[in-house]
CSV table of C-alpha atoms in Angstrom, one decimal:
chain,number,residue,atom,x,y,z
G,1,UNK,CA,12.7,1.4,0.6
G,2,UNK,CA,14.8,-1.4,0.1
G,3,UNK,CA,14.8,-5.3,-0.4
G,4,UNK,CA,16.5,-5.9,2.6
G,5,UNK,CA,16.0,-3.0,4.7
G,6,UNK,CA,17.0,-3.6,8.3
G,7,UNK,CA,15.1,-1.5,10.1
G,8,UNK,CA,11.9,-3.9,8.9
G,9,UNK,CA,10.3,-6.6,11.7
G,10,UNK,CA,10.1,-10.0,11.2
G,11,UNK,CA,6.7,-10.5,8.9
G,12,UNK,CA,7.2,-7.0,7.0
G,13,UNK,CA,6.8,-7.3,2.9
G,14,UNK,CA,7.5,-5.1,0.2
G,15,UNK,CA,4.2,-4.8,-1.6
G,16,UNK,CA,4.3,-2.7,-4.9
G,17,UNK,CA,0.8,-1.2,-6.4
G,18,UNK,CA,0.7,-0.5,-9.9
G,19,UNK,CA,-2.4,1.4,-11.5
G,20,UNK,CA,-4.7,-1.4,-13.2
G,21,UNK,CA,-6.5,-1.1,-16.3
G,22,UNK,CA,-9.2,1.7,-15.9
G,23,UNK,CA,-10.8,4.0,-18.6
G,24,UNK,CA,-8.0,6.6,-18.3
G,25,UNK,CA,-5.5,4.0,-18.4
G,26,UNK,CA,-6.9,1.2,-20.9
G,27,UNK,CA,-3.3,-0.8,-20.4
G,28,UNK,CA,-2.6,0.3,-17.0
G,29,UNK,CA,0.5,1.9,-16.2
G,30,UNK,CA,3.1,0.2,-14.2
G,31,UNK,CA,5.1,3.3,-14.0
G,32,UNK,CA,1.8,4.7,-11.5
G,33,UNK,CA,1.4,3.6,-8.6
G,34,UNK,CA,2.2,3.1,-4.2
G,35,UNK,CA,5.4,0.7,-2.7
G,36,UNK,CA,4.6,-0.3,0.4
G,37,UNK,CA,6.4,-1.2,3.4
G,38,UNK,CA,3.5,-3.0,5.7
G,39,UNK,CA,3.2,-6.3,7.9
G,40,UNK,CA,1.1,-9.1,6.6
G,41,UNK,CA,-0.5,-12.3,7.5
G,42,UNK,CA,0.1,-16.0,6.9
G,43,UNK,CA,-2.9,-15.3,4.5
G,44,UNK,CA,-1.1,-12.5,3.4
G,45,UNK,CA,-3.5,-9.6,4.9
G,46,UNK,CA,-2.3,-6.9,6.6
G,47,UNK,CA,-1.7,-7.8,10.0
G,48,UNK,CA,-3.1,-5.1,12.7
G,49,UNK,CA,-1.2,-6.8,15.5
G,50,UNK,CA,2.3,-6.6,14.2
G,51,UNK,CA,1.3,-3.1,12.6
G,52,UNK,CA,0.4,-1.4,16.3
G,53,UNK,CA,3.8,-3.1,17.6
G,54,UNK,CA,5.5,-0.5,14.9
G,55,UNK,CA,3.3,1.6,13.3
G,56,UNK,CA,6.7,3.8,12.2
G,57,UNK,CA,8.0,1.3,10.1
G,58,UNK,CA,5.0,1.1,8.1
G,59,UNK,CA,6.0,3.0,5.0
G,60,UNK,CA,4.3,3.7,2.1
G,61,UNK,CA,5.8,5.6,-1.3
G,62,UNK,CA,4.2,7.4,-4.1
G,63,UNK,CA,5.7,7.0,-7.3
G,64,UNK,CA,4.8,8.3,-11.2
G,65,UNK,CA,6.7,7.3,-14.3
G,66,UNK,CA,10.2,7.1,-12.4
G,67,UNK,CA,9.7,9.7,-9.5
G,68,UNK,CA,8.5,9.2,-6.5
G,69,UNK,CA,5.9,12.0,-5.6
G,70,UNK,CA,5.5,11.5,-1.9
G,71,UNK,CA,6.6,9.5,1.1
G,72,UNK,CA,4.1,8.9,4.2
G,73,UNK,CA,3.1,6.0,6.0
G,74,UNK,CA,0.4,2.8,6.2
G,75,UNK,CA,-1.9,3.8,9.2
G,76,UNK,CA,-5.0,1.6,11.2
G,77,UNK,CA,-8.0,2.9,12.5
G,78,UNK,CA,-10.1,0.3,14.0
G,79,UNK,CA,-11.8,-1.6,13.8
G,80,UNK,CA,-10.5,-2.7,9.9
G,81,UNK,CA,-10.0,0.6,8.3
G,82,UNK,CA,-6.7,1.3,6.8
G,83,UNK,CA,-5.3,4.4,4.5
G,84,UNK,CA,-2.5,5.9,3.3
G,85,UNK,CA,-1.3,8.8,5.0
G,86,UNK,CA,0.9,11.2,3.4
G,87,UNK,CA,0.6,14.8,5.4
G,88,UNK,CA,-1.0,16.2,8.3
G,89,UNK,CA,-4.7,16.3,7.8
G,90,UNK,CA,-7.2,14.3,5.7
G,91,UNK,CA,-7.1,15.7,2.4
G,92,UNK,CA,-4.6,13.6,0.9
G,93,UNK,CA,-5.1,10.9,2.5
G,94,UNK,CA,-6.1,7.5,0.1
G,95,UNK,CA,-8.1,5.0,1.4
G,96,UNK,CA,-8.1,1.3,0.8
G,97,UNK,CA,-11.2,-0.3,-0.1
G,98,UNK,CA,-12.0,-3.2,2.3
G,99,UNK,CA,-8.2,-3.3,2.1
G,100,UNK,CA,-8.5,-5.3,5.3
G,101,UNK,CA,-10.2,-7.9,3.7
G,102,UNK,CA,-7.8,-8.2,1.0
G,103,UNK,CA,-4.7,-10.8,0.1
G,104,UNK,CA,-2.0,-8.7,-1.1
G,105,UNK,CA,0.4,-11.3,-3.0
G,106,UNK,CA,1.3,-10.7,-6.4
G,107,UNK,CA,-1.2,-11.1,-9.2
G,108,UNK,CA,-4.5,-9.9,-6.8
G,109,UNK,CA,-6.3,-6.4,-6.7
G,110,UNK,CA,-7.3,-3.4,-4.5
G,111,UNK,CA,-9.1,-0.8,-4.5
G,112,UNK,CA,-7.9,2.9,-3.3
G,113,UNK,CA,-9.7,6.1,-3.3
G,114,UNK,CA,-7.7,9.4,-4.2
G,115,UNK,CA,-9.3,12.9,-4.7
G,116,UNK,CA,-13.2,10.8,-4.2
G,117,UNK,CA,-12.3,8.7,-7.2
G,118,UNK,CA,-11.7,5.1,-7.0
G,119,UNK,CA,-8.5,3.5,-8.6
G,120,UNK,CA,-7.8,-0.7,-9.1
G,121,UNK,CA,-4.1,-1.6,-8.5
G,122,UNK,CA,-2.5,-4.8,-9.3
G,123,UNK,CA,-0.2,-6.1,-6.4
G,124,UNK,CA,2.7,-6.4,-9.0
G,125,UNK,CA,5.0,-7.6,-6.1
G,126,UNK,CA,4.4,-9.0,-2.6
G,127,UNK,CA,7.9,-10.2,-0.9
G,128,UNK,CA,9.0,-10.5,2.3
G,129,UNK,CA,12.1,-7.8,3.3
């Protein structure tokens, strides 16, 4: 992914996760955490129109202390359910916590569940691309 990246609609933003404070991480770790390629809002939610005009550009990277672990994509299921998607099946999937609901510009916080335990990410980054 990349600031400008072309290939991205009108109304796409980088968004970059980083793992919050928690009790395994009692400072956080902004080397942990999800950059993701997605359509938002005016209020800055994600934005299910846009997203079913291209689901393929939705992108979504997995990165851990300066390697990025996976590469899969944003998806939708109605009616406001949205996940992370990384290989066929469910089992990795991670799913956003009322992500639907959620403003994702820089400062806020969301909730995603990995392996049936939930994680809190700051949105260190919301920009448009």
């Amino acid at each position: 992914m990349t600031d400008a990246d072309p290939a991205a609609p009108l109304g796409f933003h980088h968004i970059r996760l980083e793992l919050a404070r928690e009790p395994q991480a009692p400072a956080g770790d902004p080397e942990a955490g999800y950059d993701i390629l997605a359509p938002l809002t005016a209020e800055r939610r994600l934005d299910a129109a846009v997203w079913r005009e291209a689901p393929e550009k939705c992108r979504v990277r997995r990165f851990s202390h300066g390697a990025t672990l996976a590469f899969g994509r944003l998806r939708h299921a109605a009616p406001d359910r949205w996940f992370l998607d990384f290989e066929p099946g469910e089992a990795d999937d991670v799913h956003g916590f009322r992500l639907a609901d959620e403003r994702l510009e820089t400062g806020e916080y969301v909730s995603l569940s990995t392996d049936d335990q939930m994680h809190t990410y700051v949105v260190a980054r919301s920009e448009p691309v």
